[in-house]
């Protein structure tokens, strides 16, 4: 891990060098899509978890649509388990979303009524067994030197991405996560009633009722320096280190958030979609 600075010095450096400005038109979203999804084995035995469908569209598509609804259309997707299926999906995406004429005699293809989104998608093989922090570090060159978004490939929310980014800018921190409050089993942390700076972080603690890490992060590129390598779990040492330095903030989200960890979770999301009551559908 690169040299760390005391919280006050680090805050001053970050303020001077980056001024906490976000170029919204060039902002990128990184999506972690490489896990095995063992708790959803009924589906993930044949496909990566982000490709499990809700309403005939992969979970990954739903997540991308959330960001796209807020003007973020450039994505870096971290692949791992069965990542080739995600590559194949986007390789034929235009074909399935458009009317097309194939002129076989003249070896020509003409696209009509192109229904695709204005997305730029970079698919990166980050290793089948790489941990979440390692996956993020592996896409560093694609992220560049600007503030970016990060989320997991297995959860949806009606979080307002614009307000989340504005909150991140106002707090002058290196990392902001979206705090949600469903039953425990995820990464919980200490957060006083009137505070927004996290003072301690612990992945998957015992007990219910705590604020948990709902993903949907906004991060400065400097967070890459907190990640050692492939074996680093983002939710452990890096986030714990950021919390100790006062560089990890929480944006409280009181609205809808739901992971897709189990078949039951999938069925809940599918029922909401089919009933036309999907809270995350902002498009």
PDB file of C-alpha atoms in Angstrom:
ATOM      1  CA  UNK A   1       0.000   0.000   0.000  1.00  0.00           C
ATOM      2  CA  UNK A   2       1.292   3.453  -0.825  1.00  0.00           C
ATOM      3  CA  UNK A   3       2.225   5.954   1.848  1.00  0.00           C
ATOM      4  CA  UNK A   4      -0.704   7.244   3.868  1.00  0.00           C
ATOM      5  CA  UNK A   5      -1.072  10.721   5.357  1.00  0.00           C
ATOM      6  CA  UNK A   6      -2.777  11.935   8.544  1.00  0.00           C
ATOM      7  CA  UNK A   7      -6.422  12.724   7.948  1.00  0.00           C
ATOM      8  CA  UNK A   8      -5.993  16.512   8.025  1.00  0.00           C
ATOM      9  CA  UNK A   9      -3.008  16.477   5.679  1.00  0.00           C
ATOM     10  CA  UNK A  10      -4.685  14.025   3.316  1.00  0.00           C
ATOM     11  CA  UNK A  11      -7.833  16.150   3.220  1.00  0.00           C
ATOM     12  CA  UNK A  12      -5.779  19.242   2.407  1.00  0.00           C
ATOM     13  CA  UNK A  13      -3.870  17.451  -0.351  1.00  0.00           C
ATOM     14  CA  UNK A  14      -7.049  16.107  -1.848  1.00  0.00           C
ATOM     15  CA  UNK A  15      -8.729  19.508  -1.696  1.00  0.00           C
ATOM     16  CA  UNK A  16      -5.815  21.282  -3.365  1.00  0.00           C
ATOM     17  CA  UNK A  17      -5.066  18.753  -6.095  1.00  0.00           C
ATOM     18  CA  UNK A  18      -8.576  17.695  -7.038  1.00  0.00           C
ATOM     19  CA  UNK A  19     -10.792  20.403  -5.524  1.00  0.00           C
ATOM     20  CA  UNK A  20     -13.525  17.783  -5.207  1.00  0.00           C
ATOM     21  CA  UNK A  21     -14.898  18.583  -8.616  1.00  0.00           C
ATOM     22  CA  UNK A  22     -16.659  15.914 -10.617  1.00  0.00           C
ATOM     23  CA  UNK A  23     -16.844  16.070 -14.390  1.00  0.00           C
ATOM     24  CA  UNK A  24     -20.331  14.633 -14.740  1.00  0.00           C
ATOM     25  CA  UNK A  25     -20.266  14.315 -18.517  1.00  0.00           C
ATOM     26  CA  UNK A  26     -17.168  12.102 -18.356  1.00  0.00           C
ATOM     27  CA  UNK A  27     -17.958  10.166 -15.190  1.00  0.00           C
ATOM     28  CA  UNK A  28     -17.579   6.388 -15.250  1.00  0.00           C
ATOM     29  CA  UNK A  29     -19.249   3.618 -13.291  1.00  0.00           C
ATOM     30  CA  UNK A  30     -17.340   0.477 -12.332  1.00  0.00           C
ATOM     31  CA  UNK A  31     -19.458  -2.637 -11.774  1.00  0.00           C
ATOM     32  CA  UNK A  32     -18.125  -5.694  -9.937  1.00  0.00           C
ATOM     33  CA  UNK A  33     -19.468  -8.641 -11.933  1.00  0.00           C
ATOM     34  CA  UNK A  34     -16.998 -11.450 -11.299  1.00  0.00           C
ATOM     35  CA  UNK A  35     -18.203 -13.336  -8.233  1.00  0.00           C
ATOM     36  CA  UNK A  36     -19.430 -16.925  -8.109  1.00  0.00           C
ATOM     37  CA  UNK A  37     -22.856 -16.191  -6.599  1.00  0.00           C
ATOM     38  CA  UNK A  38     -22.908 -19.431  -4.627  1.00  0.00           C
ATOM     39  CA  UNK A  39     -26.036 -18.519  -2.642  1.00  0.00           C
ATOM     40  CA  UNK A  40     -27.971 -18.328  -5.902  1.00  0.00           C
ATOM     41  CA  UNK A  41     -26.683 -21.640  -7.241  1.00  0.00           C
ATOM     42  CA  UNK A  42     -30.040 -22.435  -8.865  1.00  0.00           C
ATOM     43  CA  UNK A  43     -29.180 -19.740 -11.426  1.00  0.00           C
ATOM     44  CA  UNK A  44     -25.424 -19.202 -11.198  1.00  0.00           C
ATOM     45  CA  UNK A  45     -24.528 -22.767 -12.061  1.00  0.00           C
ATOM     46  CA  UNK A  46     -25.007 -21.829 -15.712  1.00  0.00           C
ATOM     47  CA  UNK A  47     -24.405 -18.062 -15.788  1.00  0.00           C
ATOM     48  CA  UNK A  48     -22.661 -15.297 -13.834  1.00  0.00           C
ATOM     49  CA  UNK A  49     -24.847 -13.729 -11.186  1.00  0.00           C
ATOM     50  CA  UNK A  50     -25.170 -10.317 -12.943  1.00  0.00           C
ATOM     51  CA  UNK A  51     -26.640 -12.156 -15.944  1.00  0.00           C
ATOM     52  CA  UNK A  52     -29.540 -13.612 -13.942  1.00  0.00           C
ATOM     53  CA  UNK A  53     -32.637 -12.076 -15.492  1.00  0.00           C
ATOM     54  CA  UNK A  54     -35.319  -9.888 -13.993  1.00  0.00           C
ATOM     55  CA  UNK A  55     -38.089  -9.256 -16.497  1.00  0.00           C
ATOM     56  CA  UNK A  56     -36.108 -10.882 -19.334  1.00  0.00           C
ATOM     57  CA  UNK A  57     -33.188  -8.492 -18.786  1.00  0.00           C
ATOM     58  CA  UNK A  58     -29.988  -9.289 -16.874  1.00  0.00           C
ATOM     59  CA  UNK A  59     -29.508  -7.718 -13.461  1.00  0.00           C
ATOM     60  CA  UNK A  60     -26.450  -6.030 -14.965  1.00  0.00           C
ATOM     61  CA  UNK A  61     -28.673  -4.242 -17.508  1.00  0.00           C
ATOM     62  CA  UNK A  62     -30.958  -2.969 -14.740  1.00  0.00           C
ATOM     63  CA  UNK A  63     -27.990  -1.547 -12.825  1.00  0.00           C
ATOM     64  CA  UNK A  64     -26.612   0.150 -15.924  1.00  0.00           C
ATOM     65  CA  UNK A  65     -30.029   1.656 -16.659  1.00  0.00           C
ATOM     66  CA  UNK A  66     -30.080   3.167 -13.144  1.00  0.00           C
ATOM     67  CA  UNK A  67     -26.816   4.991 -13.814  1.00  0.00           C
ATOM     68  CA  UNK A  68     -27.803   5.908 -17.356  1.00  0.00           C
ATOM     69  CA  UNK A  69     -30.974   7.554 -16.061  1.00  0.00           C
ATOM     70  CA  UNK A  70     -28.673   9.929 -14.168  1.00  0.00           C
ATOM     71  CA  UNK A  71     -26.450  10.700 -17.134  1.00  0.00           C
ATOM     72  CA  UNK A  72     -23.662   8.176 -16.556  1.00  0.00           C
ATOM     73  CA  UNK A  73     -23.192   6.139 -19.723  1.00  0.00           C
ATOM     74  CA  UNK A  74     -19.612   4.878 -19.539  1.00  0.00           C
ATOM     75  CA  UNK A  75     -19.100   1.580 -17.754  1.00  0.00           C
ATOM     76  CA  UNK A  76     -16.136  -0.553 -16.741  1.00  0.00           C
ATOM     77  CA  UNK A  77     -17.298  -4.056 -15.897  1.00  0.00           C
ATOM     78  CA  UNK A  78     -15.019  -6.314 -13.855  1.00  0.00           C
ATOM     79  CA  UNK A  79     -15.413  -9.857 -15.147  1.00  0.00           C
ATOM     80  CA  UNK A  80     -14.510 -13.155 -13.525  1.00  0.00           C
ATOM     81  CA  UNK A  81     -16.690 -16.256 -13.274  1.00  0.00           C
ATOM     82  CA  UNK A  82     -18.153 -17.041 -16.727  1.00  0.00           C
ATOM     83  CA  UNK A  83     -17.215 -13.551 -17.870  1.00  0.00           C
ATOM     84  CA  UNK A  84     -17.354 -14.659 -21.501  1.00  0.00           C
ATOM     85  CA  UNK A  85     -21.151 -14.731 -21.233  1.00  0.00           C
ATOM     86  CA  UNK A  86     -21.206 -11.010 -20.437  1.00  0.00           C
ATOM     87  CA  UNK A  87     -18.908 -10.341 -23.389  1.00  0.00           C
ATOM     88  CA  UNK A  88     -21.188 -12.352 -25.682  1.00  0.00           C
ATOM     89  CA  UNK A  89     -24.253 -10.500 -24.405  1.00  0.00           C
ATOM     90  CA  UNK A  90     -22.882  -7.091 -25.335  1.00  0.00           C
ATOM     91  CA  UNK A  91     -21.301  -8.361 -28.550  1.00  0.00           C
ATOM     92  CA  UNK A  92     -24.801  -9.068 -29.866  1.00  0.00           C
ATOM     93  CA  UNK A  93     -26.655  -6.354 -27.932  1.00  0.00           C
ATOM     94  CA  UNK A  94     -27.226  -4.099 -30.942  1.00  0.00           C
ATOM     95  CA  UNK A  95     -28.464  -7.105 -32.926  1.00  0.00           C
ATOM     96  CA  UNK A  96     -31.160  -7.856 -30.364  1.00  0.00           C
ATOM     97  CA  UNK A  97     -32.165  -4.246 -29.763  1.00  0.00           C
ATOM     98  CA  UNK A  98     -32.500  -3.123 -33.387  1.00  0.00           C
ATOM     99  CA  UNK A  99     -34.095  -3.918 -36.719  1.00  0.00           C
ATOM    100  CA  UNK A 100     -31.375  -5.143 -39.060  1.00  0.00           C
ATOM    101  CA  UNK A 101     -31.057  -5.984 -42.755  1.00  0.00           C
ATOM    102  CA  UNK A 102     -28.450  -8.585 -43.693  1.00  0.00           C
ATOM    103  CA  UNK A 103     -27.442  -8.354 -47.352  1.00  0.00           C
ATOM    104  CA  UNK A 104     -25.597 -11.658 -47.653  1.00  0.00           C
ATOM    105  CA  UNK A 105     -24.828 -11.289 -51.340  1.00  0.00           C
ATOM    106  CA  UNK A 106     -23.009  -7.991 -50.817  1.00  0.00           C
ATOM    107  CA  UNK A 107     -21.754  -8.841 -47.325  1.00  0.00           C
ATOM    108  CA  UNK A 108     -23.469  -5.778 -45.910  1.00  0.00           C
ATOM    109  CA  UNK A 109     -25.360  -5.108 -42.687  1.00  0.00           C
ATOM    110  CA  UNK A 110     -27.703  -2.182 -42.218  1.00  0.00           C
ATOM    111  CA  UNK A 111     -29.125  -1.249 -38.813  1.00  0.00           C
ATOM    112  CA  UNK A 112     -32.611   0.264 -38.646  1.00  0.00           C
ATOM    113  CA  UNK A 113     -34.360   1.698 -35.593  1.00  0.00           C
ATOM    114  CA  UNK A 114     -31.358   1.334 -33.345  1.00  0.00           C
ATOM    115  CA  UNK A 115     -32.800   0.936 -29.861  1.00  0.00           C
ATOM    116  CA  UNK A 116     -29.524   0.736 -27.965  1.00  0.00           C
ATOM    117  CA  UNK A 117     -28.507   3.090 -25.183  1.00  0.00           C
ATOM    118  CA  UNK A 118     -25.592   5.539 -25.649  1.00  0.00           C
ATOM    119  CA  UNK A 119     -23.308   3.316 -23.613  1.00  0.00           C
ATOM    120  CA  UNK A 120     -19.553   2.881 -23.792  1.00  0.00           C
ATOM    121  CA  UNK A 121     -18.678  -0.419 -22.129  1.00  0.00           C
ATOM    122  CA  UNK A 122     -15.231  -1.731 -21.249  1.00  0.00           C
ATOM    123  CA  UNK A 123     -15.215  -5.391 -20.240  1.00  0.00           C
ATOM    124  CA  UNK A 124     -12.129  -6.403 -18.259  1.00  0.00           C
ATOM    125  CA  UNK A 125     -11.203  -9.940 -17.222  1.00  0.00           C
ATOM    126  CA  UNK A 126     -10.110  -9.360 -13.623  1.00  0.00           C
ATOM    127  CA  UNK A 127      -9.581 -13.031 -12.775  1.00  0.00           C
ATOM    128  CA  UNK A 128     -11.917 -15.736 -11.591  1.00  0.00           C
ATOM    129  CA  UNK A 129     -10.692 -15.820  -7.981  1.00  0.00           C
ATOM    130  CA  UNK A 130      -9.707 -12.174  -7.518  1.00  0.00           C
ATOM    131  CA  UNK A 131     -11.240 -10.414  -4.521  1.00  0.00           C
ATOM    132  CA  UNK A 132     -13.342  -7.249  -4.818  1.00  0.00           C
ATOM    133  CA  UNK A 133     -10.467  -4.897  -4.042  1.00  0.00           C
ATOM    134  CA  UNK A 134      -8.196  -6.696  -6.465  1.00  0.00           C
ATOM    135  CA  UNK A 135     -10.786  -6.397  -9.213  1.00  0.00           C
ATOM    136  CA  UNK A 136     -11.022  -2.667  -8.645  1.00  0.00           C
ATOM    137  CA  UNK A 137      -7.241  -2.269  -8.703  1.00  0.00           C
ATOM    138  CA  UNK A 138      -7.017  -4.213 -11.968  1.00  0.00           C
ATOM    139  CA  UNK A 139      -9.173  -1.646 -13.791  1.00  0.00           C
ATOM    140  CA  UNK A 140      -7.190   1.343 -12.529  1.00  0.00           C
ATOM    141  CA  UNK A 141      -5.906   2.276 -15.999  1.00  0.00           C
ATOM    142  CA  UNK A 142      -9.461   2.366 -17.353  1.00  0.00           C
ATOM    143  CA  UNK A 143     -10.768   4.482 -14.485  1.00  0.00           C
ATOM    144  CA  UNK A 144      -8.178   7.214 -14.985  1.00  0.00           C
ATOM    145  CA  UNK A 145      -7.686  10.201 -12.696  1.00  0.00           C
ATOM    146  CA  UNK A 146     -11.285  11.298 -12.174  1.00  0.00           C
ATOM    147  CA  UNK A 147     -13.868  10.601  -9.492  1.00  0.00           C
ATOM    148  CA  UNK A 148     -15.936   7.538 -10.405  1.00  0.00           C
ATOM    149  CA  UNK A 149     -18.838   5.399  -9.235  1.00  0.00           C
ATOM    150  CA  UNK A 150     -18.592   1.793  -8.069  1.00  0.00           C
ATOM    151  CA  UNK A 151     -21.271  -0.751  -7.332  1.00  0.00           C
ATOM    152  CA  UNK A 152     -21.930  -4.478  -7.160  1.00  0.00           C
ATOM    153  CA  UNK A 153     -23.520  -6.461  -9.973  1.00  0.00           C
ATOM    154  CA  UNK A 154     -26.247  -7.975  -7.839  1.00  0.00           C
ATOM    155  CA  UNK A 155     -28.375  -5.221  -6.311  1.00  0.00           C
ATOM    156  CA  UNK A 156     -30.798  -2.481  -7.341  1.00  0.00           C
ATOM    157  CA  UNK A 157     -31.984   0.699  -5.663  1.00  0.00           C
ATOM    158  CA  UNK A 158     -33.889   3.902  -6.281  1.00  0.00           C
ATOM    159  CA  UNK A 159     -30.971   5.916  -4.872  1.00  0.00           C
ATOM    160  CA  UNK A 160     -30.607   9.304  -6.541  1.00  0.00           C
ATOM    161  CA  UNK A 161     -27.156   9.083  -8.103  1.00  0.00           C
ATOM    162  CA  UNK A 162     -27.007  12.838  -8.714  1.00  0.00           C
ATOM    163  CA  UNK A 163     -27.628  13.628  -5.047  1.00  0.00           C
ATOM    164  CA  UNK A 164     -25.171  10.920  -4.026  1.00  0.00           C
ATOM    165  CA  UNK A 165     -22.430  12.540  -6.122  1.00  0.00           C
ATOM    166  CA  UNK A 166     -23.279  16.007  -4.802  1.00  0.00           C
ATOM    167  CA  UNK A 167     -23.105  14.670  -1.253  1.00  0.00           C
ATOM    168  CA  UNK A 168     -19.701  13.138  -1.937  1.00  0.00           C
ATOM    169  CA  UNK A 169     -18.404  16.441  -3.257  1.00  0.00           C
ATOM    170  CA  UNK A 170     -19.673  18.347  -0.233  1.00  0.00           C
ATOM    171  CA  UNK A 171     -18.030  16.005   2.305  1.00  0.00           C
ATOM    172  CA  UNK A 172     -14.490  16.275   0.885  1.00  0.00           C
ATOM    173  CA  UNK A 173     -13.654  12.616   1.413  1.00  0.00           C
ATOM    174  CA  UNK A 174     -12.003   9.960  -0.732  1.00  0.00           C
ATOM    175  CA  UNK A 175     -14.922   7.525  -0.574  1.00  0.00           C
ATOM    176  CA  UNK A 176     -18.676   7.647  -0.057  1.00  0.00           C
ATOM    177  CA  UNK A 177     -20.911   4.616   0.257  1.00  0.00           C
ATOM    178  CA  UNK A 178     -24.680   4.410   0.202  1.00  0.00           C
ATOM    179  CA  UNK A 179     -25.966   3.440   3.644  1.00  0.00           C
ATOM    180  CA  UNK A 180     -29.154   1.391   3.765  1.00  0.00           C
ATOM    181  CA  UNK A 181     -30.954  -0.319   6.594  1.00  0.00           C
ATOM    182  CA  UNK A 182     -32.293  -3.793   5.774  1.00  0.00           C
ATOM    183  CA  UNK A 183     -31.779  -6.814   8.084  1.00  0.00           C
ATOM    184  CA  UNK A 184     -28.133  -7.477   8.995  1.00  0.00           C
ATOM    185  CA  UNK A 185     -25.556  -9.792   7.386  1.00  0.00           C
ATOM    186  CA  UNK A 186     -23.790  -7.177   5.302  1.00  0.00           C
ATOM    187  CA  UNK A 187     -21.021  -4.710   6.190  1.00  0.00           C
ATOM    188  CA  UNK A 188     -22.178  -2.515   9.075  1.00  0.00           C
ATOM    189  CA  UNK A 189     -20.490   0.499  10.568  1.00  0.00           C
ATOM    190  CA  UNK A 190     -20.696   3.126  13.292  1.00  0.00           C
ATOM    191  CA  UNK A 191     -22.675   6.185  12.251  1.00  0.00           C
ATOM    192  CA  UNK A 192     -23.977   8.655  14.809  1.00  0.00           C
ATOM    193  CA  UNK A 193     -27.373  10.256  14.332  1.00  0.00           C
ATOM    194  CA  UNK A 194     -26.214  13.640  13.058  1.00  0.00           C
ATOM    195  CA  UNK A 195     -22.929  12.571  11.498  1.00  0.00           C
ATOM    196  CA  UNK A 196     -21.892  11.455   8.033  1.00  0.00           C
ATOM    197  CA  UNK A 197     -18.276  10.424   8.583  1.00  0.00           C
ATOM    198  CA  UNK A 198     -17.796   6.733   9.347  1.00  0.00           C
ATOM    199  CA  UNK A 199     -15.520   6.053  12.315  1.00  0.00           C
ATOM    200  CA  UNK A 200     -15.338   2.261  12.082  1.00  0.00           C
ATOM    201  CA  UNK A 201     -16.277  -0.357   9.508  1.00  0.00           C
ATOM    202  CA  UNK A 202     -16.721  -4.124   9.859  1.00  0.00           C
ATOM    203  CA  UNK A 203     -17.756  -6.546   7.124  1.00  0.00           C
ATOM    204  CA  UNK A 204     -20.715  -8.844   7.889  1.00  0.00           C
ATOM    205  CA  UNK A 205     -21.066  -8.385  11.665  1.00  0.00           C
ATOM    206  CA  UNK A 206     -23.514 -10.224  13.853  1.00  0.00           C
ATOM    207  CA  UNK A 207     -26.892  -8.701  14.662  1.00  0.00           C
ATOM    208  CA  UNK A 208     -29.611  -6.769  12.846  1.00  0.00           C
ATOM    209  CA  UNK A 209     -30.790  -3.194  12.606  1.00  0.00           C
ATOM    210  CA  UNK A 210     -27.494  -1.479  11.788  1.00  0.00           C
ATOM    211  CA  UNK A 211     -26.825   0.708   8.803  1.00  0.00           C
ATOM    212  CA  UNK A 212     -25.195  -1.458   6.157  1.00  0.00           C
ATOM    213  CA  UNK A 213     -23.068  -0.996   3.089  1.00  0.00           C
ATOM    214  CA  UNK A 214     -25.485  -0.918   0.157  1.00  0.00           C
ATOM    215  CA  UNK A 215     -22.781  -0.314  -2.437  1.00  0.00           C
ATOM    216  CA  UNK A 216     -23.384   2.550  -4.902  1.00  0.00           C
ATOM    217  CA  UNK A 217     -20.092   4.189  -4.015  1.00  0.00           C
ATOM    218  CA  UNK A 218     -18.557   7.428  -5.243  1.00  0.00           C
ATOM    219  CA  UNK A 219     -14.770   7.224  -5.102  1.00  0.00           C
ATOM    220  CA  UNK A 220     -11.716   9.305  -5.789  1.00  0.00           C
ATOM    221  CA  UNK A 221      -9.059   7.489  -7.830  1.00  0.00           C
ATOM    222  CA  UNK A 222      -6.731   7.722  -4.829  1.00  0.00           C
ATOM    223  CA  UNK A 223      -8.592   4.838  -3.187  1.00  0.00           C
ATOM    224  CA  UNK A 224      -6.633   2.516  -5.487  1.00  0.00           C
ATOM    225  CA  UNK A 225      -3.600   3.241  -3.286  1.00  0.00           C
ATOM    226  CA  UNK A 226      -5.357   1.536  -0.391  1.00  0.00           C
ATOM    227  CA  UNK A 227      -5.548  -1.773  -2.280  1.00  0.00           C
ATOM    228  CA  UNK A 228      -2.542  -4.107  -2.132  1.00  0.00           C
ATOM    229  CA  UNK A 229      -3.431  -6.658  -4.826  1.00  0.00           C
ATOM    230  CA  UNK A 230      -5.698  -9.469  -5.989  1.00  0.00           C
ATOM    231  CA  UNK A 231      -6.206 -10.899  -2.486  1.00  0.00           C
ATOM    232  CA  UNK A 232      -7.466  -7.604  -1.051  1.00  0.00           C
ATOM    233  CA  UNK A 233     -11.145  -7.454  -0.148  1.00  0.00           C
ATOM    234  CA  UNK A 234     -12.381  -3.903  -0.766  1.00  0.00           C
ATOM    235  CA  UNK A 235     -14.833  -4.086   2.142  1.00  0.00           C
ATOM    236  CA  UNK A 236     -12.117  -4.961   4.648  1.00  0.00           C
ATOM    237  CA  UNK A 237      -8.655  -3.367   4.837  1.00  0.00           C
ATOM    238  CA  UNK A 238      -9.181  -0.523   2.327  1.00  0.00           C
ATOM    239  CA  UNK A 239     -12.527   0.634   3.716  1.00  0.00           C
ATOM    240  CA  UNK A 240     -11.391   0.121   7.301  1.00  0.00           C
ATOM    241  CA  UNK A 241      -8.293   2.207   6.578  1.00  0.00           C
ATOM    242  CA  UNK A 242     -10.344   4.949   4.935  1.00  0.00           C
ATOM    243  CA  UNK A 243     -12.700   4.969   7.933  1.00  0.00           C
ATOM    244  CA  UNK A 244      -9.815   5.345  10.384  1.00  0.00           C
ATOM    245  CA  UNK A 245      -8.529   8.343   8.417  1.00  0.00           C
ATOM    246  CA  UNK A 246     -11.954  10.001   8.303  1.00  0.00           C
ATOM    247  CA  UNK A 247     -12.020   9.615   4.524  1.00  0.00           C
ATOM    248  CA  UNK A 248     -15.106   7.375   4.275  1.00  0.00           C
ATOM    249  CA  UNK A 249     -18.549   8.993   4.320  1.00  0.00           C
ATOM    250  CA  UNK A 250     -22.039   7.546   4.289  1.00  0.00           C
ATOM    251  CA  UNK A 251     -24.944   8.818   2.221  1.00  0.00           C
ATOM    252  CA  UNK A 252     -28.090   7.694   4.014  1.00  0.00           C
ATOM    253  CA  UNK A 253     -30.661   6.226   1.646  1.00  0.00           C
ATOM    254  CA  UNK A 254     -34.103   5.689   3.140  1.00  0.00           C
ATOM    255  CA  UNK A 255     -35.710   4.414  -0.057  1.00  0.00           C
ATOM    256  CA  UNK A 256     -35.692   1.094  -1.854  1.00  0.00           C
ATOM    257  CA  UNK A 257     -32.629  -1.155  -1.924  1.00  0.00           C
ATOM    258  CA  UNK A 258     -32.608  -4.877  -2.548  1.00  0.00           C
ATOM    259  CA  UNK A 259     -29.823  -7.366  -3.215  1.00  0.00           C
ATOM    260  CA  UNK A 260     -30.193 -10.525  -5.277  1.00  0.00           C
ATOM    261  CA  UNK A 261     -28.405 -13.013  -3.051  1.00  0.00           C
ATOM    262  CA  UNK A 262     -30.887 -15.881  -3.106  1.00  0.00           C
ATOM    263  CA  UNK A 263     -33.650 -17.322  -5.260  1.00  0.00           C
ATOM    264  CA  UNK A 264     -36.141 -15.693  -2.919  1.00  0.00           C
ATOM    265  CA  UNK A 265     -34.527 -12.300  -3.587  1.00  0.00           C
ATOM    266  CA  UNK A 266     -34.763 -12.900  -7.327  1.00  0.00           C
ATOM    267  CA  UNK A 267     -38.439 -13.795  -7.050  1.00  0.00           C
ATOM    268  CA  UNK A 268     -39.173 -10.645  -5.029  1.00  0.00           C
ATOM    269  CA  UNK A 269     -37.546  -8.460  -7.688  1.00  0.00           C
ATOM    270  CA  UNK A 270     -39.240 -10.349 -10.509  1.00  0.00           C
ATOM    271  CA  UNK A 271     -42.662  -9.913  -8.884  1.00  0.00           C
ATOM    272  CA  UNK A 272     -42.094  -6.168  -8.499  1.00  0.00           C
ATOM    273  CA  UNK A 273     -41.036  -5.856 -12.132  1.00  0.00           C
ATOM    274  CA  UNK A 274     -43.947  -7.884 -13.503  1.00  0.00           C
ATOM    275  CA  UNK A 275     -46.408  -5.886 -11.403  1.00  0.00           C
ATOM    276  CA  UNK A 276     -45.064  -2.609 -12.798  1.00  0.00           C
ATOM    277  CA  UNK A 277     -43.953  -1.552  -9.317  1.00  0.00           C
ATOM    278  CA  UNK A 278     -40.164  -1.755  -9.630  1.00  0.00           C
ATOM    279  CA  UNK A 279     -38.901   1.193  -7.522  1.00  0.00           C
ATOM    280  CA  UNK A 280     -35.486   1.161  -9.173  1.00  0.00           C
ATOM    281  CA  UNK A 281     -36.955   1.814 -12.661  1.00  0.00           C
ATOM    282  CA  UNK A 282     -35.974   5.487 -13.091  1.00  0.00           C
ATOM    283  CA  UNK A 283     -35.989   5.383 -16.897  1.00  0.00           C
TER     284      UNK A 283
END
